[in-house]
Amino acid sequence: MTESTSPQAEWPLYEVFVRGKRGLNHVHVGSLHAADDEMAVRHARDVYTRRNEGVSIWVVRAEAITASSPDEKDPFFAPSGDKVYRHPTFYAIPDDVPHM
Amino acid sequence: MTLTESELQQGFEATIAHHDRIEPRDWMPEGYRKTLVRQVAQHAHSEIIGMQPEGAWITRAPSLRRKAILLAKVQDEAGHGLYLYSACETLGVSRTELTEMLIEGRQKYSSIFNYPTLSYADVGTIGWLVDGAAICNQVPLCRTSFGPYGRAMIRICKEESFHQRQGYELLMTMMRGTDEQRAMVQESVDRFWWPALMMFGPPDDESPNSAQSMAWGIKRNTNDELRQRFVDMSMPQAEALGVTFPDPDLRWNEERGHYDFGTPDWDEFMQVVKGDGPCNRQRIAHRKRAHEDGAWVREAASAYARATEERERDRAKVERAPAPSLRGADGRVETR
């Protein structure tokens, strides 16, 4: 039995993602506690979409998320740091060449 | 490679100096974390306790329109409390601990909610002055250095504007009514003006933690700066409404370009903060009762979740069915 199943323990923590409107990604908006997935969606509606902020909600147990290490200057992201040639501005094109 | 404490401290300070945000899993000094836990929790508790003074008028609202508005407003306060509890939990405190600390009086909430709502006009005055003061406090907090707190404040500020406008509109309606209604509005404003000024906290020279909070970018303005801003904003609103504030020293100072105003009764403030305001015991007793009365609901929901999970696990074993898939016929994940 995990701790979350004892009646005294807190309901598990869920992270909430809301799609603001069609055509946009779901975006993280916050978290909440709920006894199960279905209740998490209902609570997310009440807490995070009281004024038409969303057309779709995702909830996921916080414990199910795997993240990179916390430091934003982490060497994990170094491989993209020294590859300036991945950006269009790396290439010099004469000004009189159109549509580039 | 493990960083030393002084390197971590330097990284933290560099982030603050760049006006970048600190995020939950970043290293932070223990004092920064503690200050934030105290401030964000106190803010969350204020939203939750703040449901009571106005909630008391829901059943007695004079029309269905006013009742629907008040219900929506009180529901917003609950929502604001939840945004802030959610932000506070990212600092490593649990929701259960936070609730217990409120109920046991180990954490505080804004002293304004320890004043009673004696007349229906108080619903309007709270919207106008109390939420108005809260907006003054909260707008600069949208840029606070701790990411989750700032994001919660942005959501809250968007919704507070409705709170203030509904209150002011309510008072305008009453001011267009009978002499008795106008007197009700003035009496209500007289009771709430000084407590509203106290919402910004003690004067700067008696607010020992302010300097550190400003250095850490948690606070962006001092208590006195915000109080002055609030007075300057409120005066033309009072004139438009046709009410006065109970302060003989309140007048425009041409030289300063601000209104001068009197000193709130700081002894009364300290008394209310320490637990001896008109409604302190009642507010906490009500919160405690609501929490205890709700225990069976929380337990029933947990039991239901557990039973559903077990039933589904058993069924899966029997049927050996593949897990339900979100993939459509084209193999792409359905995300709607």
Short mmCIF file of C-alpha atoms in Angstrom, two decimals:
data_model
loop_
_atom_site.label_atom_id
_atom_site.label_comp_id
_atom_site.label_asym_id
_atom_site.label_seq_id
_atom_site.Cartn_x
_atom_site.Cartn_y
_atom_site.Cartn_z
CA MET A 1 0.00 0.00 0.00
CA THR A 2 1.40 3.35 -0.93
CA GLU A 3 0.92 6.32 1.35
CA SER A 4 -1.53 7.94 -1.01
CA THR A 5 -4.10 5.22 -0.44
CA SER A 6 -4.50 5.71 3.32
CA PRO A 7 -7.63 7.75 4.07
CA GLN A 8 -5.67 10.25 6.20
CA ALA A 9 -3.06 10.97 3.55
CA GLU A 10 -3.27 13.86 1.12
CA TRP A 11 -4.84 13.29 -2.25
CA PRO A 12 -2.12 12.97 -4.88
CA LEU A 13 -0.79 16.06 -6.63
CA TYR A 14 -1.68 16.59 -10.30
CA GLU A 15 -0.12 19.03 -12.75
CA VAL A 16 -2.66 20.78 -14.99
CA PHE A 17 -2.25 21.76 -18.66
CA VAL A 18 -4.83 23.85 -20.51
CA ARG A 19 -5.29 24.45 -24.24
CA GLY A 20 -6.42 28.08 -24.45
CA LYS A 21 -8.08 27.70 -27.84
CA ARG A 22 -7.95 25.55 -30.94
CA GLY A 23 -4.59 25.80 -32.65
CA LEU A 24 -2.58 26.35 -29.46
CA ASN A 25 -0.55 23.90 -27.37
CA HIS A 26 -1.63 22.78 -23.95
CA VAL A 27 0.27 24.93 -21.46
CA HIS A 28 1.09 24.19 -17.83
CA VAL A 29 -1.07 26.37 -15.57
CA GLY A 30 -0.54 24.98 -12.06
CA SER A 31 -1.34 22.02 -9.89
CA LEU A 32 -4.05 20.65 -7.65
CA HIS A 33 -4.90 17.70 -5.45
CA ALA A 34 -7.53 15.12 -6.39
CA ALA A 35 -8.44 11.60 -5.33
CA ASP A 36 -8.40 10.27 -8.90
CA ASP A 37 -7.91 11.29 -12.52
CA GLU A 38 -11.56 12.09 -13.17
CA MET A 39 -11.82 14.33 -10.12
CA ALA A 40 -8.58 16.04 -11.16
CA VAL A 41 -10.14 17.04 -14.49
CA ARG A 42 -13.25 18.39 -12.77
CA HIS A 43 -11.26 20.33 -10.19
CA ALA A 44 -9.00 21.68 -12.94
CA ARG A 45 -12.08 22.99 -14.75
CA ASP A 46 -13.31 24.75 -11.58
CA VAL A 47 -9.95 26.15 -10.54
CA TYR A 48 -8.28 27.04 -13.86
CA THR A 49 -11.05 27.71 -16.40
CA ARG A 50 -13.70 29.84 -14.70
CA ARG A 51 -13.54 32.45 -17.49
CA ASN A 52 -13.28 30.53 -20.76
CA GLU A 53 -9.53 30.11 -20.37
CA GLY A 54 -9.59 26.72 -22.03
CA VAL A 55 -11.15 24.32 -24.51
CA SER A 56 -9.25 21.25 -23.30
CA ILE A 57 -7.53 20.11 -20.12
CA TRP A 58 -4.81 17.55 -19.48
CA VAL A 59 -3.99 16.39 -15.96
CA VAL A 60 -1.07 14.17 -15.02
CA ARG A 61 0.11 12.87 -11.67
CA ALA A 62 3.09 15.01 -10.65
CA GLU A 63 5.01 11.86 -9.66
CA ALA A 64 4.74 10.59 -13.27
CA ILE A 65 6.78 13.48 -14.68
CA THR A 66 10.44 12.96 -15.51
CA ALA A 67 12.42 16.18 -15.76
CA SER A 68 15.91 17.29 -16.74
CA SER A 69 18.13 18.43 -13.88
CA PRO A 70 17.12 21.74 -12.33
CA ASP A 71 20.07 23.93 -13.25
CA GLU A 72 19.28 25.95 -16.36
CA LYS A 73 22.98 26.24 -17.21
CA ASP A 74 23.16 22.47 -17.17
CA PRO A 75 25.72 20.79 -19.51
CA PHE A 76 22.73 18.74 -20.67
CA PHE A 77 21.81 21.67 -22.92
CA ALA A 78 25.39 22.42 -23.99
CA PRO A 79 25.20 20.50 -27.30
CA SER A 80 22.88 23.15 -28.74
CA GLY A 81 24.98 26.05 -27.42
CA ASP A 82 27.89 25.90 -29.88
CA LYS A 83 25.99 25.11 -33.06
CA VAL A 84 25.39 28.56 -34.40
CA TYR A 85 25.12 27.11 -37.91
CA ARG A 86 21.67 25.82 -36.94
CA HIS A 87 20.35 29.37 -37.09
CA PRO A 88 19.47 31.15 -40.34
CA THR A 89 21.42 34.27 -39.28
CA PHE A 90 24.68 32.25 -39.50
CA TYR A 91 24.59 32.52 -43.31
CA ALA A 92 25.56 35.74 -45.10
CA ILE A 93 23.39 36.28 -48.18
CA PRO A 94 23.71 39.44 -50.31
CA ASP A 95 20.93 41.97 -49.67
CA ASP A 96 19.86 42.00 -53.31
CA VAL A 97 18.87 38.32 -53.29
CA PRO A 98 15.09 38.37 -52.85
CA HIS A 99 12.76 36.15 -50.78
CA MET A 100 15.47 34.83 -48.41
CA MET B 1 31.01 18.02 -10.19
CA THR B 2 29.33 19.33 -7.05
CA LEU B 3 29.13 23.06 -6.59
CA THR B 4 30.12 24.56 -3.27
CA GLU B 5 27.62 26.54 -1.25
CA SER B 6 29.27 29.85 -2.12
CA GLU B 7 29.11 29.02 -5.86
CA LEU B 8 25.43 28.16 -5.48
CA GLN B 9 24.87 31.42 -3.60
CA GLN B 10 26.62 33.33 -6.40
CA GLY B 11 24.45 31.67 -9.02
CA PHE B 12 21.32 32.56 -7.05
CA GLU B 13 22.39 36.17 -6.64
CA ALA B 14 23.28 36.47 -10.33
CA THR B 15 19.78 35.27 -11.26
CA ILE B 16 18.21 37.84 -8.93
CA ALA B 17 20.51 40.60 -10.26
CA HIS B 18 19.42 39.80 -13.83
CA HIS B 19 15.76 40.09 -12.71
CA ASP B 20 15.39 36.49 -13.81
CA ARG B 21 13.02 34.24 -11.91
CA ILE B 22 13.98 31.62 -9.36
CA GLU B 23 12.23 28.31 -10.08
CA PRO B 24 11.29 25.64 -7.53
CA ARG B 25 14.16 23.22 -8.14
CA ASP B 26 16.85 25.92 -8.14
CA TRP B 27 19.16 26.18 -5.17
CA MET B 28 17.98 28.99 -2.87
CA PRO B 29 19.11 30.29 0.52
CA GLU B 30 17.08 28.84 3.38
CA GLY B 31 16.03 32.35 4.46
CA TYR B 32 14.62 33.06 0.99
CA ARG B 33 12.63 29.83 1.05
CA LYS B 34 11.30 30.47 4.57
CA THR B 35 10.33 34.06 3.80
CA LEU B 36 8.44 32.93 0.71
CA VAL B 37 6.68 30.07 2.50
CA ARG B 38 5.54 32.54 5.15
CA GLN B 39 4.42 35.20 2.67
CA VAL B 40 2.75 32.93 0.09
CA ALA B 41 1.02 30.86 2.79
CA GLN B 42 -0.23 33.99 4.53
CA HIS B 43 -1.49 35.23 1.19
CA ALA B 44 -3.25 31.90 0.46
CA HIS B 45 -4.82 31.79 3.93
CA SER B 46 -6.07 35.37 3.43
CA GLU B 47 -7.92 34.35 0.27
CA ILE B 48 -9.52 31.37 2.01
CA ILE B 49 -10.48 33.24 5.21
CA GLY B 50 -11.53 36.16 3.00
CA MET B 51 -14.44 34.07 1.71
CA GLN B 52 -16.19 34.35 5.09
CA PRO B 53 -17.01 38.06 5.56
CA GLU B 54 -18.70 38.34 2.16
CA GLY B 55 -19.95 34.76 2.08
CA ALA B 56 -22.14 35.72 5.03
CA TRP B 57 -24.22 37.93 2.66
CA ILE B 58 -24.82 35.41 -0.14
CA THR B 59 -28.17 34.23 1.22
CA ARG B 60 -29.25 37.81 1.91
CA ALA B 61 -28.23 39.44 -1.38
CA PRO B 62 -31.08 41.71 -2.52
CA SER B 63 -31.51 40.28 -6.03
CA LEU B 64 -30.64 37.22 -8.08
CA ARG B 65 -28.16 39.32 -10.06
CA ARG B 66 -26.31 40.43 -6.91
CA LYS B 67 -26.40 36.90 -5.55
CA ALA B 68 -24.88 35.39 -8.70
CA ILE B 69 -22.14 38.06 -8.67
CA LEU B 70 -21.34 37.49 -5.01
CA LEU B 71 -21.25 33.72 -5.47
CA ALA B 72 -18.83 34.10 -8.39
CA LYS B 73 -16.68 36.45 -6.36
CA VAL B 74 -16.46 34.19 -3.33
CA GLN B 75 -15.71 31.25 -5.64
CA ASP B 76 -12.86 33.31 -7.11
CA GLU B 77 -11.42 33.82 -3.62
CA ALA B 78 -11.36 30.05 -3.18
CA GLY B 79 -9.64 29.73 -6.55
CA HIS B 80 -7.06 32.36 -5.60
CA GLY B 81 -6.33 30.47 -2.39
CA LEU B 82 -5.76 27.31 -4.44
CA TYR B 83 -3.41 29.00 -6.95
CA LEU B 84 -1.36 30.26 -4.02
CA TYR B 85 -1.36 26.98 -2.07
CA SER B 86 -0.19 25.33 -5.29
CA ALA B 87 2.67 27.88 -5.57
CA CYS B 88 3.57 27.41 -1.90
CA GLU B 89 3.73 23.63 -2.24
CA THR B 90 6.50 23.99 -4.84
CA LEU B 91 8.66 25.21 -1.92
CA GLY B 92 8.37 21.84 -0.23
CA VAL B 93 5.45 22.31 2.16
CA SER B 94 2.42 20.03 1.95
CA ARG B 95 -1.18 21.20 1.67
CA THR B 96 -2.03 19.33 4.87
CA GLU B 97 0.71 21.17 6.77
CA LEU B 98 -0.49 24.52 5.43
CA THR B 99 -4.10 23.85 6.47
CA GLU B 100 -2.95 22.76 9.92
CA MET B 101 -0.74 25.80 10.38
CA LEU B 102 -3.71 28.06 9.60
CA ILE B 103 -6.12 26.24 11.89
CA GLU B 104 -3.63 26.08 14.74
CA GLY B 105 -2.78 29.77 14.39
CA ARG B 106 0.89 29.13 13.53
CA GLN B 107 0.55 31.10 10.29
CA LYS B 108 -1.32 34.36 9.86
CA TYR B 109 -3.70 35.85 7.32
CA SER B 110 -4.50 39.47 6.50
CA SER B 111 -5.94 41.24 9.55
CA ILE B 112 -8.63 42.92 7.41
CA PHE B 113 -10.71 39.73 7.45
CA ASN B 114 -11.04 39.91 11.22
CA TYR B 115 -13.47 42.81 10.86
CA PRO B 116 -17.19 41.99 10.64
CA THR B 117 -19.52 42.70 7.69
CA LEU B 118 -22.36 44.44 9.50
CA SER B 119 -24.37 45.73 6.53
CA TYR B 120 -24.90 44.76 2.90
CA ALA B 121 -23.01 47.91 1.86
CA ASP B 122 -19.90 46.19 3.27
CA VAL B 123 -19.97 43.83 0.27
CA GLY B 124 -19.50 46.88 -1.96
CA THR B 125 -16.91 48.52 0.29
CA ILE B 126 -14.85 45.35 0.48
CA GLY B 127 -14.85 45.10 -3.31
CA TRP B 128 -13.88 48.73 -3.75
CA LEU B 129 -11.43 49.39 -0.90
CA VAL B 130 -10.23 46.00 0.35
CA ASP B 131 -9.83 44.46 -3.10
CA GLY B 132 -8.53 47.82 -4.32
CA ALA B 133 -5.79 47.73 -1.67
CA ALA B 134 -5.13 44.08 -2.54
CA ILE B 135 -4.67 45.04 -6.22
CA CYS B 136 -2.16 47.75 -5.21
CA ASN B 137 -0.22 45.12 -3.28
CA GLN B 138 -0.52 42.41 -5.90
CA VAL B 139 0.25 44.15 -9.18
CA PRO B 140 3.96 44.61 -8.30
CA LEU B 141 4.04 41.01 -7.01
CA CYS B 142 3.43 39.78 -10.58
CA ARG B 143 7.18 40.58 -11.02
CA THR B 144 8.28 38.88 -7.79
CA SER B 145 11.48 36.84 -8.08
CA PHE B 146 9.93 33.44 -7.35
CA GLY B 147 8.38 32.10 -10.58
CA PRO B 148 5.35 30.17 -9.27
CA TYR B 149 4.33 33.05 -6.96
CA GLY B 150 4.53 35.60 -9.79
CA ARG B 151 2.51 33.36 -12.13
CA ALA B 152 -0.19 32.89 -9.49
CA MET B 153 -0.31 36.66 -8.98
CA ILE B 154 -0.81 37.27 -12.71
CA ARG B 155 -3.87 35.00 -12.73
CA ILE B 156 -5.21 36.62 -9.57
CA CYS B 157 -4.75 40.20 -10.77
CA LYS B 158 -6.73 39.45 -13.94
CA GLU B 159 -9.67 38.40 -11.78
CA GLU B 160 -9.37 41.05 -9.03
CA SER B 161 -10.44 43.78 -11.40
CA PHE B 162 -13.93 42.23 -11.58
CA HIS B 163 -14.02 42.19 -7.77
CA GLN B 164 -13.24 45.86 -7.44
CA ARG B 165 -15.60 46.99 -10.19
CA GLN B 166 -18.56 44.97 -8.92
CA GLY B 167 -18.06 46.53 -5.47
CA TYR B 168 -17.84 50.08 -6.78
CA GLU B 169 -20.87 49.55 -9.00
CA LEU B 170 -22.82 48.19 -6.03
CA LEU B 171 -21.99 51.32 -4.01
CA MET B 172 -22.86 53.61 -6.94
CA THR B 173 -26.26 51.93 -7.14
CA MET B 174 -26.86 52.48 -3.43
CA MET B 175 -25.73 56.12 -3.68
CA ARG B 176 -28.46 56.66 -6.30
CA GLY B 177 -31.01 55.25 -3.83
CA THR B 178 -32.54 56.68 -0.65
CA ASP B 179 -30.89 58.84 2.04
CA GLU B 180 -30.85 55.79 4.25
CA GLN B 181 -28.92 53.80 1.64
CA ARG B 182 -26.44 56.63 1.15
CA ALA B 183 -25.90 56.75 4.92
CA MET B 184 -25.30 52.98 4.90
CA VAL B 185 -22.56 53.41 2.30
CA GLN B 186 -20.86 56.23 4.23
CA GLU B 187 -21.04 54.29 7.49
CA SER B 188 -19.49 51.25 5.82
CA VAL B 189 -16.69 53.30 4.23
CA ASP B 190 -15.99 54.92 7.62
CA ARG B 191 -15.48 51.48 9.19
CA PHE B 192 -13.29 50.04 6.43
CA TRP B 193 -11.02 52.97 5.50
CA TRP B 194 -8.43 52.62 8.28
CA PRO B 195 -8.32 48.80 8.26
CA ALA B 196 -7.82 49.01 4.46
CA LEU B 197 -4.79 51.31 4.97
CA MET B 198 -3.42 48.82 7.50
CA MET B 199 -3.46 46.08 4.84
CA PHE B 200 -0.12 47.40 3.55
CA GLY B 201 1.54 46.44 6.83
CA PRO B 202 3.45 48.49 9.40
CA PRO B 203 5.32 51.68 8.43
CA ASP B 204 8.67 51.13 6.69
CA ASP B 205 10.78 52.01 9.74
CA GLU B 206 8.97 49.33 11.74
CA SER B 207 9.03 46.63 9.08
CA PRO B 208 12.34 44.83 9.76
CA ASN B 209 12.03 42.17 7.02
CA SER B 210 11.20 44.58 4.20
CA ALA B 211 14.79 45.44 3.23
CA GLN B 212 15.79 41.78 2.86
CA SER B 213 12.60 40.97 0.91
CA MET B 214 13.32 43.86 -1.45
CA ALA B 215 16.95 42.74 -1.91
CA TRP B 216 15.70 39.27 -2.83
CA GLY B 217 13.18 40.72 -5.27
CA ILE B 218 10.29 39.15 -3.37
CA LYS B 219 8.81 42.57 -2.67
CA ARG B 220 9.12 45.33 -5.26
CA ASN B 221 7.82 48.33 -3.25
CA THR B 222 7.82 49.31 0.41
CA ASN B 223 4.67 49.28 2.56
CA ASP B 224 4.53 53.08 2.73
CA GLU B 225 4.98 53.52 -1.04
CA LEU B 226 2.06 51.22 -1.72
CA ARG B 227 -0.10 52.83 0.97
CA GLN B 228 0.50 56.26 -0.60
CA ARG B 229 -0.35 54.90 -4.04
CA PHE B 230 -3.61 53.48 -2.69
CA VAL B 231 -4.64 56.76 -1.04
CA ASP B 232 -3.88 58.69 -4.24
CA MET B 233 -5.95 56.24 -6.31
CA SER B 234 -8.89 56.13 -3.89
CA MET B 235 -9.50 59.86 -3.40
CA PRO B 236 -10.91 60.66 -6.88
CA GLN B 237 -12.98 57.45 -6.68
CA ALA B 238 -14.47 58.61 -3.36
CA GLU B 239 -15.28 62.01 -4.84
CA ALA B 240 -17.00 60.43 -7.85
CA LEU B 241 -18.99 58.22 -5.51
CA GLY B 242 -19.90 61.09 -3.16
CA VAL B 243 -18.43 59.70 0.07
CA THR B 244 -15.70 60.95 2.38
CA PHE B 245 -12.92 59.16 4.26
CA PRO B 246 -12.80 59.54 8.08
CA ASP B 247 -9.45 61.35 8.18
CA PRO B 248 -9.26 65.11 9.00
CA ASP B 249 -5.62 65.22 7.79
CA LEU B 250 -6.44 63.97 4.32
CA ARG B 251 -5.68 66.70 1.77
CA TRP B 252 -3.84 67.26 -1.50
CA ASN B 253 -0.22 68.33 -1.12
CA GLU B 254 0.72 70.36 -4.17
CA GLU B 255 4.43 70.25 -3.35
CA ARG B 256 4.65 66.48 -3.02
CA GLY B 257 2.13 65.77 -5.75
CA HIS B 258 0.41 63.32 -3.39
CA TYR B 259 -2.33 63.32 -0.79
CA ASP B 260 -1.21 63.75 2.82
CA PHE B 261 -3.03 61.51 5.25
CA GLY B 262 -3.18 60.64 8.96
CA THR B 263 -1.58 57.75 10.81
CA PRO B 264 -3.54 54.52 11.21
CA ASP B 265 -4.00 53.25 14.76
CA TRP B 266 -1.04 50.86 14.83
CA ASP B 267 -1.93 49.66 18.34
CA GLU B 268 -5.25 48.41 17.01
CA PHE B 269 -3.39 46.79 14.09
CA MET B 270 -1.02 44.92 16.42
CA GLN B 271 -3.93 43.84 18.60
CA VAL B 272 -5.80 42.37 15.60
CA VAL B 273 -2.62 40.72 14.25
CA LYS B 274 -2.02 39.12 17.63
CA GLY B 275 -5.48 37.56 17.62
CA ASP B 276 -7.68 40.03 19.46
CA GLY B 277 -9.61 41.58 16.57
CA PRO B 278 -13.41 41.53 16.47
CA CYS B 279 -13.68 38.22 14.55
CA ASN B 280 -10.36 36.33 14.87
CA ARG B 281 -11.74 33.41 16.87
CA GLN B 282 -14.90 33.14 14.79
CA ARG B 283 -12.94 33.02 11.49
CA ILE B 284 -10.59 30.27 12.61
CA ALA B 285 -13.36 28.29 14.31
CA HIS B 286 -15.37 28.41 11.07
CA ARG B 287 -12.40 27.28 8.96
CA LYS B 288 -11.66 24.44 11.40
CA ARG B 289 -15.28 23.29 11.39
CA ALA B 290 -15.44 23.34 7.58
CA HIS B 291 -12.23 21.28 7.42
CA GLU B 292 -13.46 18.73 9.95
CA ASP B 293 -16.94 18.52 8.45
CA GLY B 294 -15.33 17.79 5.09
CA ALA B 295 -13.21 14.91 6.37
CA TRP B 296 -15.76 12.24 5.42
CA VAL B 297 -15.93 13.59 1.85
CA ARG B 298 -12.15 13.43 1.47
CA GLU B 299 -12.08 9.91 2.90
CA ALA B 300 -14.99 8.71 0.74
CA ALA B 301 -13.31 10.06 -2.41
CA SER B 302 -10.05 8.30 -1.50
CA ALA B 303 -11.91 5.05 -0.82
CA TYR B 304 -13.73 5.33 -4.16
CA ALA B 305 -10.47 6.02 -6.01
CA ARG B 306 -8.85 3.02 -4.33
CA ALA B 307 -11.78 0.71 -5.12
CA THR B 308 -11.91 1.84 -8.76
CA GLU B 309 -8.18 1.30 -9.15
CA GLU B 310 -8.37 -2.21 -7.70
CA ARG B 311 -11.38 -3.16 -9.81
CA GLU B 312 -9.65 -1.98 -12.97
CA ARG B 313 -6.47 -3.83 -12.07
CA ASP B 314 -8.44 -7.06 -11.55
CA ARG B 315 -10.33 -6.66 -14.80
CA ALA B 316 -7.12 -6.02 -16.71
CA LYS B 317 -5.66 -9.24 -15.31
CA VAL B 318 -8.67 -11.27 -16.42
CA GLU B 319 -9.10 -9.80 -19.85
CA ARG B 320 -5.41 -9.28 -20.63
CA ALA B 321 -6.70 -6.52 -22.81
CA PRO B 322 -4.28 -4.04 -24.34
CA ALA B 323 -4.18 -0.70 -22.57
CA PRO B 324 -6.62 1.81 -24.05
CA SER B 325 -4.79 3.81 -26.66
CA LEU B 326 -5.07 7.45 -27.55
CA ARG B 327 -3.73 6.73 -31.02
CA GLY B 328 -6.10 7.27 -33.90
CA ALA B 329 -6.22 5.19 -37.09
CA ASP B 330 -3.41 7.25 -38.58
CA GLY B 331 -1.16 6.42 -35.63
CA ARG B 332 -1.10 9.95 -34.26
CA VAL B 333 -1.93 10.73 -30.66
CA GLU B 334 -5.34 12.34 -30.27
CA THR B 335 -4.69 15.38 -28.15
CA ARG B 336 -8.03 17.07 -28.10
#
